[in-house]
Every structure is written in structure tokens, then in C-alpha cells.
Phi, psi and omega in degrees: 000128179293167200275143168267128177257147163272184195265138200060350164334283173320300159317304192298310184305318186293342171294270173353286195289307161275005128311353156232017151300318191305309197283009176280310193301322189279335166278334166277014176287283190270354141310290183305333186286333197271306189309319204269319152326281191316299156345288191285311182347290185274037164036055204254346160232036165251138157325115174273160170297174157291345167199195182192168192268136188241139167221142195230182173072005171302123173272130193266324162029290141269036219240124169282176178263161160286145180220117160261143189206134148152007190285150157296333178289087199307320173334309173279355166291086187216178130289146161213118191268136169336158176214118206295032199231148140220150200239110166110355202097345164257166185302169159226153195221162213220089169276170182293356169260030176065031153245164173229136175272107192236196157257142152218163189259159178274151156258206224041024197099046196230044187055235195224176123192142154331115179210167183254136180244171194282152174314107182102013175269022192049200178268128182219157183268326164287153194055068157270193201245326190213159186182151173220138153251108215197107158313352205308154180291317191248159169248033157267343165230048178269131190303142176311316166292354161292108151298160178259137190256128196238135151262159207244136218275357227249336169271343212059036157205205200252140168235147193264134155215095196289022176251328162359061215240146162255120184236159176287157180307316225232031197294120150234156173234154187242145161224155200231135186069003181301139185326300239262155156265019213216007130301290169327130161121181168320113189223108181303144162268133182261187175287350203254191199201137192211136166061030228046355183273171173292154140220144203261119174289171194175115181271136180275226217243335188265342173083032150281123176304142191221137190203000000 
């Protein structure tokens, strides 16, 4: 049954509806803008080059393994041990499901950045999983303030996760004068992350873990 209008009725209702098309349009407006930022910010349509230079037989001997820890993704929460190779000129590091942490260049002059590629997939500069954009020599010395970008399989696309840290393998805190003694000594860094901070293991007299 058609709708019956009062007098002006119709009009006032024809307003309404385009005001408020107007304000959708002006928010996806400002949607698409936040999209197209959030993109260049994070270089999400700058070229990494296409291949990059390998060098092997390196000795890492003093070179720690890496420990990431703070991601939502537990997959990228790992060790990734060091590897006697280098690529780009930088280390290359190995977790136990076979990804790898590598360094690759941007083209054109446009820097670097750290990224992890998938797993059993080797070193390829295209298609990683996770980047952080950071020139760092090391990825223990990419700043707290790089966030790292993971993409998510579930949106198809890249989330910023700004908790994300990288550390050396060989991170330890010794503490010291504490009551209980099985407190005192060495305390190892693990993969994991409890409040944004790292945490460190520590076996007691019993050879029971302590974190």
C-alpha cells in the first residue's frame, strides 16, 4: 500500500535521505583518505626491488639469533636463528617453521625494510607475511617506535601491530639480593611478551622453569 503524505511531508522525508547520503559519502570519503595515508605512510605501494645479492660461507659465529615477540600472530612469535649467509648485505635468520627474516631494498632509492617471508618459502622479496620499515644494520635494532605491518589473512590486508619488538637471542638480566634463591642468577629471554614487555626463563635448583 503506498505511503499517504501530509503536506510537506514528502519533501521534509526527501531532505532527510539526502542528507544522509550526503554524510555516508562524506564518510567514506574520509575512509578512503585514512586508507590511502595509512598506504603511503607505510610504503604499501613502493617496489621492493626484484632480487637482491647473496653472500655465503659468513661467519656468524658472533652474530646472536633473534627473538620476536609481541605480535598477535603466535606464528611470528619465535626464535629466528642466524644463518651463515648474507643477503642485501645484511644477516639472514631462520625460525623453525622456515620462514625467514631478511633485509630487502625498496626501488628506486627508497630505503629498506626487514620482513619475514612464508613459511618453506625462502628468501624472496616479494610476498612476506610481516615488515617493519627500518634501515637498522640489525632487526634488534629497529626502534620500538617502527611498528611492524602483518598481513591478515582473514581481512586480506595489512594491520599495523605496534607492539612488535625485536631482541637479541642472547638477551639476559641477572638479578641479584632477592630473599628466595632460585630468584638470584641468570634470567634467558623467551619469544613471548606479557604486558608489551619481554620475558625472561630461569631454571630453579630443580630444574623447573621459572618465567
Amino acid at each position: 500500500q503506498q505511503k499517504q503524505y501530509q503536506p510537506g511531508e514528502q519533501q521534509q522525508e526527501q531532505q532527510q535521505q539526502q542528507q544522509h547520503q550526503h554524510r555516508e559519502s562524506a564518510e567514506d570519503d574520509r575512509n578512503e583518505r585514512r586508507r590511502q595515508m595509512f598506504r603511503r605512510v607505510n610504503k604499501l605501494d613502493v617496489s621492493v626491488e626484484d632480487s637482491g645479492k647473496f653472500e655465503s660461507g659468513v661467519d656468524v659465529s658472533e652474530e646472536p639469533d633473534i627473538i620476536l615477540s609481541g605480535s598477535d600472530d603466535d606464528d611470528i612469535n619465535t626464535v629466528y636463528f642466524v644463518q651463515p649467509v648474507r643477503y642485501n648485505g645484511h644477516a639472514v635468520y631462520k625460525s623453525q617453521s622456515n620462514s625467514f627474516l631478511y633485509y630487502v631494498r625498496y626501488a628506486e632509492n627508497e630505503g629498506g625494510r626487514w620482513q619475514i617471508g612464508q613459511p618453506n618459502g625462502g628468501v624472496k622479496n616479494d610476498q612476506p607475511i610481516a615488515f617493519v620499515n627500518a634501515d637498522a644494520d640489525y632487526p634488534y635494532e629497529v626502534a620500538t617506535w617502527q611498528a611492524w605491518l602483518v598481513y591478515d589473512k582473514a581481512e586480506r590486508d595489512w594491520v599495523r601491530q605496534s607492539k612488535i619488538n625485536t631482541y637479541r637471542g642472547d638477551c639476559v638480566v641477572n638479578i641479584e639480593g632477592a630473599l628466595h634463591d632460585d630468584v638470584n642468577g641468570e634470567w634467558g629471554i623467551l619469544p613471548l611478551s606479557y604486558a608489551s614487555r619481554p620475558v625472561f626463563e630461569k631454571l630453579d635448583r630443580n630444574q623447573q622453569r621459572m618465567m
